[in-house]
CSV table of C-alpha atoms in Angstrom, one decimal:
chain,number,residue,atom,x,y,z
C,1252,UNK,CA,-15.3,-7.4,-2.5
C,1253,UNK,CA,-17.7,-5.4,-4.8
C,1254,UNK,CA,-17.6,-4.5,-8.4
C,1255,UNK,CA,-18.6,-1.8,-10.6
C,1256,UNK,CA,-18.4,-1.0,-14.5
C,1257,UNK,CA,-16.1,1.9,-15.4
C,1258,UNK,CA,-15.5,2.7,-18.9
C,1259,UNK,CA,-16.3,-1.3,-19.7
C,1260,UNK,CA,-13.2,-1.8,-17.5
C,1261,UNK,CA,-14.4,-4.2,-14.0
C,1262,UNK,CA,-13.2,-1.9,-10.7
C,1263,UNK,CA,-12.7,-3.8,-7.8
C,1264,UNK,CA,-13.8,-2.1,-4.3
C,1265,UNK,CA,-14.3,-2.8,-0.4
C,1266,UNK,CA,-16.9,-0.4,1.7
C,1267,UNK,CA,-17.2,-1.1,5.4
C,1268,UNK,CA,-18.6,0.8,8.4
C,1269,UNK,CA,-20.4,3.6,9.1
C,1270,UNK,CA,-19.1,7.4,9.9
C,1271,UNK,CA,-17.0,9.8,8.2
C,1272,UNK,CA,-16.1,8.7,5.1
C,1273,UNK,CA,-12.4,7.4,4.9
C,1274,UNK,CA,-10.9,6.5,1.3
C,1275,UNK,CA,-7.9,4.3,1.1
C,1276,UNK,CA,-5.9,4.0,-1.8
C,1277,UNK,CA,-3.1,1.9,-2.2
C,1278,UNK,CA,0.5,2.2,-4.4
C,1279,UNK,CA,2.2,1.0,-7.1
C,1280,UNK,CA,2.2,-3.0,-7.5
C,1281,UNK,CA,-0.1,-2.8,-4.3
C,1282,UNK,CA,-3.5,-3.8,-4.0
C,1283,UNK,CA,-6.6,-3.0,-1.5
C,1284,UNK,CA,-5.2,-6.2,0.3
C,1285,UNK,CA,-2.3,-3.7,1.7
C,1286,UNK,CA,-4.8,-2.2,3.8
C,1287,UNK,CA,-6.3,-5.6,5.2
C,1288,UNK,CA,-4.7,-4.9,9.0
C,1289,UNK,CA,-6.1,-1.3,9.1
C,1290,UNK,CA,-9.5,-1.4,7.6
C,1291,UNK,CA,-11.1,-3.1,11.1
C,1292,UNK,CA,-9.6,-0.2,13.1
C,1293,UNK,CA,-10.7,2.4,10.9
C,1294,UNK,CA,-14.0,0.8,10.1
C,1295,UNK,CA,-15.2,0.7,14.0
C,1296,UNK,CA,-16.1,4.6,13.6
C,1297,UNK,CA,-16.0,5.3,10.0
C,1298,UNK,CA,-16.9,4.2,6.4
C,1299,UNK,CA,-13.9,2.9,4.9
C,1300,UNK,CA,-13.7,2.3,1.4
C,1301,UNK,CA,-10.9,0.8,-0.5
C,1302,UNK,CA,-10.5,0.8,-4.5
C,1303,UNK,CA,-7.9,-1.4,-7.0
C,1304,UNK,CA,-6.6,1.1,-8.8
C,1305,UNK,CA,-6.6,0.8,-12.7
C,1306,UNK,CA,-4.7,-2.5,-13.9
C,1307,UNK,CA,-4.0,-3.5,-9.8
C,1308,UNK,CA,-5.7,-6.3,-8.0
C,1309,UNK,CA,-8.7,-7.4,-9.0
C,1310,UNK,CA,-9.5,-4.3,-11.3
C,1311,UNK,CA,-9.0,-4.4,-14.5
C,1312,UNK,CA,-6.7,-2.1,-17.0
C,1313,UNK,CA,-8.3,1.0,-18.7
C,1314,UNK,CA,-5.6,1.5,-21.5
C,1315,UNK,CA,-1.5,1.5,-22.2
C,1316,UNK,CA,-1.4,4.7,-19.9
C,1317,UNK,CA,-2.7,5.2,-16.9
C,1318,UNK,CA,-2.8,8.9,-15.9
C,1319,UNK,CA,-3.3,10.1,-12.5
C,1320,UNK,CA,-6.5,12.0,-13.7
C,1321,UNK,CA,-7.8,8.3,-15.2
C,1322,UNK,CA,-7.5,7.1,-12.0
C,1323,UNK,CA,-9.2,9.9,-10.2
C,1324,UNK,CA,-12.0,9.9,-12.2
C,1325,UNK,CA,-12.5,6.1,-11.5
C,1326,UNK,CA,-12.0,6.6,-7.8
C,1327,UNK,CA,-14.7,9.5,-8.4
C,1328,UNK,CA,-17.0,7.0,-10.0
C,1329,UNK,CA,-16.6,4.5,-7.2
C,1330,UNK,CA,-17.7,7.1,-4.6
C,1331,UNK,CA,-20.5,8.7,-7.0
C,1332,UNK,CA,-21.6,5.5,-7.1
C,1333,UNK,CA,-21.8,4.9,-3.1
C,1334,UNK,CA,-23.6,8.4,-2.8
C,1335,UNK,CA,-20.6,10.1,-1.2
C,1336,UNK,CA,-20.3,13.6,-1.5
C,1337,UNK,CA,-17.2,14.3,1.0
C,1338,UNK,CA,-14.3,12.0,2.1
C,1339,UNK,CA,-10.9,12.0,3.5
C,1340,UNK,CA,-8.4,10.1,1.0
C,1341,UNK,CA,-4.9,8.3,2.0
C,1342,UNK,CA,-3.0,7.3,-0.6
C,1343,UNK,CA,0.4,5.5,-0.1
C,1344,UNK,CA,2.9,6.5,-2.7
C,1345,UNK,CA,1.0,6.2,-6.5
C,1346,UNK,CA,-2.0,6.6,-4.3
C,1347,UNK,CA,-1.0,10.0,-3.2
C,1348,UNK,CA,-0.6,10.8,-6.6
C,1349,UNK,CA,-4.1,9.8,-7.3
C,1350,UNK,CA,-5.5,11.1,-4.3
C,1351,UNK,CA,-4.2,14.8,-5.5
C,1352,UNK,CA,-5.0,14.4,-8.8
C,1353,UNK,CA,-8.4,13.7,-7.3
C,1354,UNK,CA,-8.3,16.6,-5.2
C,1355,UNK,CA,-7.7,19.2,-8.2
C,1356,UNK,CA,-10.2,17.3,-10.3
C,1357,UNK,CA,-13.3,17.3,-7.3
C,1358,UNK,CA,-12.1,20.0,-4.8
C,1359,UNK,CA,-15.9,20.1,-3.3
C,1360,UNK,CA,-15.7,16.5,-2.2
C,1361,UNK,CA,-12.5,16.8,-0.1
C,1362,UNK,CA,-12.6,16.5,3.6
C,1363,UNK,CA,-8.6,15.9,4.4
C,1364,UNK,CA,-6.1,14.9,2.7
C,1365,UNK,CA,-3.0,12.0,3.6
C,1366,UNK,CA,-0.3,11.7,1.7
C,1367,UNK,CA,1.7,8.5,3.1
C,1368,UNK,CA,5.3,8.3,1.3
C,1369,UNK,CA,4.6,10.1,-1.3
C,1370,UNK,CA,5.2,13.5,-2.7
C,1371,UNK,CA,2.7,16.4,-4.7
C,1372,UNK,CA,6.3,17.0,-7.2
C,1373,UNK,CA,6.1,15.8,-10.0
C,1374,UNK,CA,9.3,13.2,-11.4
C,1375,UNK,CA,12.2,14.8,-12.3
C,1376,UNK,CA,14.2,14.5,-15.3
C,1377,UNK,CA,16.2,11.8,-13.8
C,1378,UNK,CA,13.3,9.9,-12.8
C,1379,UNK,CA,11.5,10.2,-15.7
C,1380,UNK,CA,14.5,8.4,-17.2
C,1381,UNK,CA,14.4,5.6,-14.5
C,1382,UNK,CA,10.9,5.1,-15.5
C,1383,UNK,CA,11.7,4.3,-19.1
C,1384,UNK,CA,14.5,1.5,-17.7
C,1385,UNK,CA,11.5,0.4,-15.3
C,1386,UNK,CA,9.5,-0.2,-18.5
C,1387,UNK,CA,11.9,-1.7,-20.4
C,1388,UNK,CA,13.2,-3.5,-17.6
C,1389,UNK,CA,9.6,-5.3,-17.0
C,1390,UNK,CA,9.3,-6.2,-20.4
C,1391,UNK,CA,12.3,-7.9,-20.2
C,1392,UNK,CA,11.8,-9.9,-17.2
C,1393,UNK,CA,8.4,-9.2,-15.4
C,1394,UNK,CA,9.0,-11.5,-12.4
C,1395,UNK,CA,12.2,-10.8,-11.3
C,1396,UNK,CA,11.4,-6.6,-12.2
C,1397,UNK,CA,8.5,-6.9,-9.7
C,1398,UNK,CA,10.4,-9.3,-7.0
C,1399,UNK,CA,13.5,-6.7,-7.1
C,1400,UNK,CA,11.2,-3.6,-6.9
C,1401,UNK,CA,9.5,-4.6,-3.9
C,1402,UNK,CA,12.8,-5.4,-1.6
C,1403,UNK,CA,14.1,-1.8,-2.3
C,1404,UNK,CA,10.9,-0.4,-0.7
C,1405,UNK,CA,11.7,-1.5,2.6
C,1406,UNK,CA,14.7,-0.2,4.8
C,1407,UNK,CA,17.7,-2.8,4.5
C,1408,UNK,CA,17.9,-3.8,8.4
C,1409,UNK,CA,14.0,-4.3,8.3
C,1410,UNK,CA,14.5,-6.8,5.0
C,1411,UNK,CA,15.1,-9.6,7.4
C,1412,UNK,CA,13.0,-8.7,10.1
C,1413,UNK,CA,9.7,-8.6,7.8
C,1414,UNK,CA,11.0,-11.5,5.3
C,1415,UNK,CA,7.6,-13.1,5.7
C,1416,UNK,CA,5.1,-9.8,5.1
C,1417,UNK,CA,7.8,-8.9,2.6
C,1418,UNK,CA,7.4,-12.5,0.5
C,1419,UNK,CA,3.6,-11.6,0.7
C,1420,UNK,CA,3.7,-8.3,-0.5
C,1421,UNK,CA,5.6,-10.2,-3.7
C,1422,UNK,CA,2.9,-12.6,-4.2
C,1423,UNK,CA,0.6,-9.9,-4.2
C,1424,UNK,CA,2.3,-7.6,-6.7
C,1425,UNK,CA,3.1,-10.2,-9.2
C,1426,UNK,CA,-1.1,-10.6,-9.6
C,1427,UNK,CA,-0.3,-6.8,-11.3
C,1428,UNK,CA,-0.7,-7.8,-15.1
C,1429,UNK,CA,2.6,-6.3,-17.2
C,1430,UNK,CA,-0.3,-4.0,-19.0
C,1431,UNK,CA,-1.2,-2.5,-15.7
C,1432,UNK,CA,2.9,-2.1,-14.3
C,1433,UNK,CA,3.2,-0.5,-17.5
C,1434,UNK,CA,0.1,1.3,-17.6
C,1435,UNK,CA,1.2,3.0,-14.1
C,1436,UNK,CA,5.2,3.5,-15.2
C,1437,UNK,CA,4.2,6.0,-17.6
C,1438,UNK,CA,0.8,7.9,-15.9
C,1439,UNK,CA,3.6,8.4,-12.8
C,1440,UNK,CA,6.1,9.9,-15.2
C,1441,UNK,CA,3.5,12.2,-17.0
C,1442,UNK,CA,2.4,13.5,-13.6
C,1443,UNK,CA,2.5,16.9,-12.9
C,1444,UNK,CA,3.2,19.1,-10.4
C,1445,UNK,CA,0.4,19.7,-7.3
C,1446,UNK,CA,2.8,21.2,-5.0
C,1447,UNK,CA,0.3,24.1,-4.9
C,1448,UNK,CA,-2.6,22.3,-2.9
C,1449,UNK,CA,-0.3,22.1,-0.1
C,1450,UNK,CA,-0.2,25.9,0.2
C,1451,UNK,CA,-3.8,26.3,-0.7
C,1452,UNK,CA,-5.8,23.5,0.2
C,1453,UNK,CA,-9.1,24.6,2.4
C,1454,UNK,CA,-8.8,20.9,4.2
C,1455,UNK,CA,-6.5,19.4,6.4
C,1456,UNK,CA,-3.3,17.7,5.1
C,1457,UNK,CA,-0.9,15.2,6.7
C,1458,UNK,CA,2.6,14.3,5.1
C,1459,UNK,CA,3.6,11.0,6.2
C,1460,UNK,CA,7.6,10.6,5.6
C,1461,UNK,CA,9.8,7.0,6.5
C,1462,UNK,CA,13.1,8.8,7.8
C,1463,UNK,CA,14.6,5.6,5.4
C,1464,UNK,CA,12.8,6.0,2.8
C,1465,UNK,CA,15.2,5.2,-0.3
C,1466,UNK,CA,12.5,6.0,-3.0
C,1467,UNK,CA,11.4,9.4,-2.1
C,1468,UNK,CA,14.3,10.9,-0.3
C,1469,UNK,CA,13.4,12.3,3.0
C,1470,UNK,CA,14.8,15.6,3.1
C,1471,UNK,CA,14.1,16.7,-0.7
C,1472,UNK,CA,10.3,15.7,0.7
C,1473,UNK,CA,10.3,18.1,3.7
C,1474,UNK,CA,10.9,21.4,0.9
C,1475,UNK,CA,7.7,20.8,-0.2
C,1476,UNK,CA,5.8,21.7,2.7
C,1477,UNK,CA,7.7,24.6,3.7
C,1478,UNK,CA,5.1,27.5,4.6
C,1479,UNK,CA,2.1,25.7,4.8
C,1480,UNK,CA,0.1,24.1,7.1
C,1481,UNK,CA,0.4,20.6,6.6
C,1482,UNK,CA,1.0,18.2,9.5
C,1483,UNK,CA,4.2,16.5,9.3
C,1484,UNK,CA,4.5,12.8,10.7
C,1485,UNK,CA,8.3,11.8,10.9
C,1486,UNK,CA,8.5,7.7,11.0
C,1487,UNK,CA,11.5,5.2,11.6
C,1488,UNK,CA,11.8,3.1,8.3
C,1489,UNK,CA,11.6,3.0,4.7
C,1490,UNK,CA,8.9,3.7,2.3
C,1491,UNK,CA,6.5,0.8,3.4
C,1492,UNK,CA,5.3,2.2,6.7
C,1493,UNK,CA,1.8,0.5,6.8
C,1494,UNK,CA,4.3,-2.6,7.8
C,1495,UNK,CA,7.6,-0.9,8.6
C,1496,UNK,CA,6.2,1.1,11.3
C,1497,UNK,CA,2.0,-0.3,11.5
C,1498,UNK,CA,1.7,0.6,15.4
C,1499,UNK,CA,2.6,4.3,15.0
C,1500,UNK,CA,0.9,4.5,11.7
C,1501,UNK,CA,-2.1,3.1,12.8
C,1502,UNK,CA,-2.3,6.0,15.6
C,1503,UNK,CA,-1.3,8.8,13.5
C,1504,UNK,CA,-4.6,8.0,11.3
C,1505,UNK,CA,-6.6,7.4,13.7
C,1506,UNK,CA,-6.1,10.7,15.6
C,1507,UNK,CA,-6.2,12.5,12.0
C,1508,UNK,CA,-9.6,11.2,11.5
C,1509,UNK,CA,-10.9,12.4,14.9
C,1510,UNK,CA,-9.7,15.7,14.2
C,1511,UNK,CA,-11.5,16.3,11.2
């Protein structure tokens, strides 16, 4: 694990291999670690690079919002500060939202473009709303807000099946300090709109969808990519398909890198 200084705020950050340069980006009350069974794979034939996002893991929080943009720009300084010009990003979920904020912000330093269960809309009025409860609810009662949160991201009949990844991925989150949950609740629900890169985009983009997914409705998801050219990967499961569905994952990435 590396360091760097951002803003007098500590950023925590992972490079290994050599290659094409592949950036990794994790989501909400995730950390770096969620990559920890793909980084080997990826690293045998490029650089892989994986970032704590503001207030996440090891890196520390910025401010009491965390907007997509802030987070780009730290993901920016991370990969200024590693020389690299160009990279493919994957970002799961609030990662994807990064990763697009990141692609409006630095256009010339965009090789391809994943966006794994997660969406370029921005939160609707209903979820905006659901957002505030999120808030409020983790203020309340952090632990059980975090415990609870994770559970629903996995498809119910897999909730038994992966009990043991799924208690890890709980340990993990409840490292996120309530600044940094918070922090994230409202950058998500300021987000806007970046449907638009999906028609436009001079790179290649791949949607990545769980067929399960209860937190970003599969079919509302496929509108967005109506009449363009992005690559649509249909998976099994819920909304956690690095461990829901890791073998076909793991393939789908792989042969996306080697195409670019």
């Amino acid at each position: 694990m590396k360091t760097t200084i951002y803003k007098n705020t500590k950023i925590a950050y992972t490079e290994q291999g050599k290659g094409k340069t592949v950036v990794l980006l994790h989501g909400f009350l995730e950390n770096q670690t969620m990559w920890n069974a793909y980084v080997p794979e990826f690293s045998i034939k490029n650089r892989v690079v994986t970032i704590d996002l503001l207030g996440h893991g090891q890196s520390e929080c910025l401010g009491y919002v965390h907007s997509m943009e802030d987070q780009a720009d730290m993901v920016q300084h991370v990969l200024r500060e590693l020389k690299i010009r160009k990279a493919v990003i994957v970002g799961h979920s609030m990662g994807g939202y990064v990763a697009l904020a990141y692609a409006e912000l630095y256009p010339d330093a965009m090789k391809g473009l994943v966006l794994l269960n997660s969406t370029s809309r921005a939160d609707s009025e209903v979820r905006k709303i659901n957002r505030d409860r999120a808030i409020a609810a983790v203020k309340q009662n952090y632990s059980t807000f975090v415990r609870m949160s994770i559970a629903n991201l996995f498809s119910e009949h897999n909730r038994e099946r992966l009990a043991e990844q799924i208690e890890h991925v709980k340990l993990e989150a409840l490292k996120t300090p309530l600044q940094g949950v918070v922090a994230a609740l409202e950058g998500m629900k300021i987000r806007k709109s970046r449907e638009v890169f999906l028609h436009f985009a001079s790179y290649p983009i791949q949607l990545i969808l769980g067929k399960k997914d209860d937190v970003l409705i599969y079919e509302d998801n496929l509108k967005q990519i109506e009449g363009t050219k992005v690559q649509l990967t249909t998976l099994a499961d819920g909304h956690m398909s690095h461990l829901e569905n890791k073998k076909q994952l793991m393939k789908v990435l792989l042969e996306f890198f080697k195409n670019i």
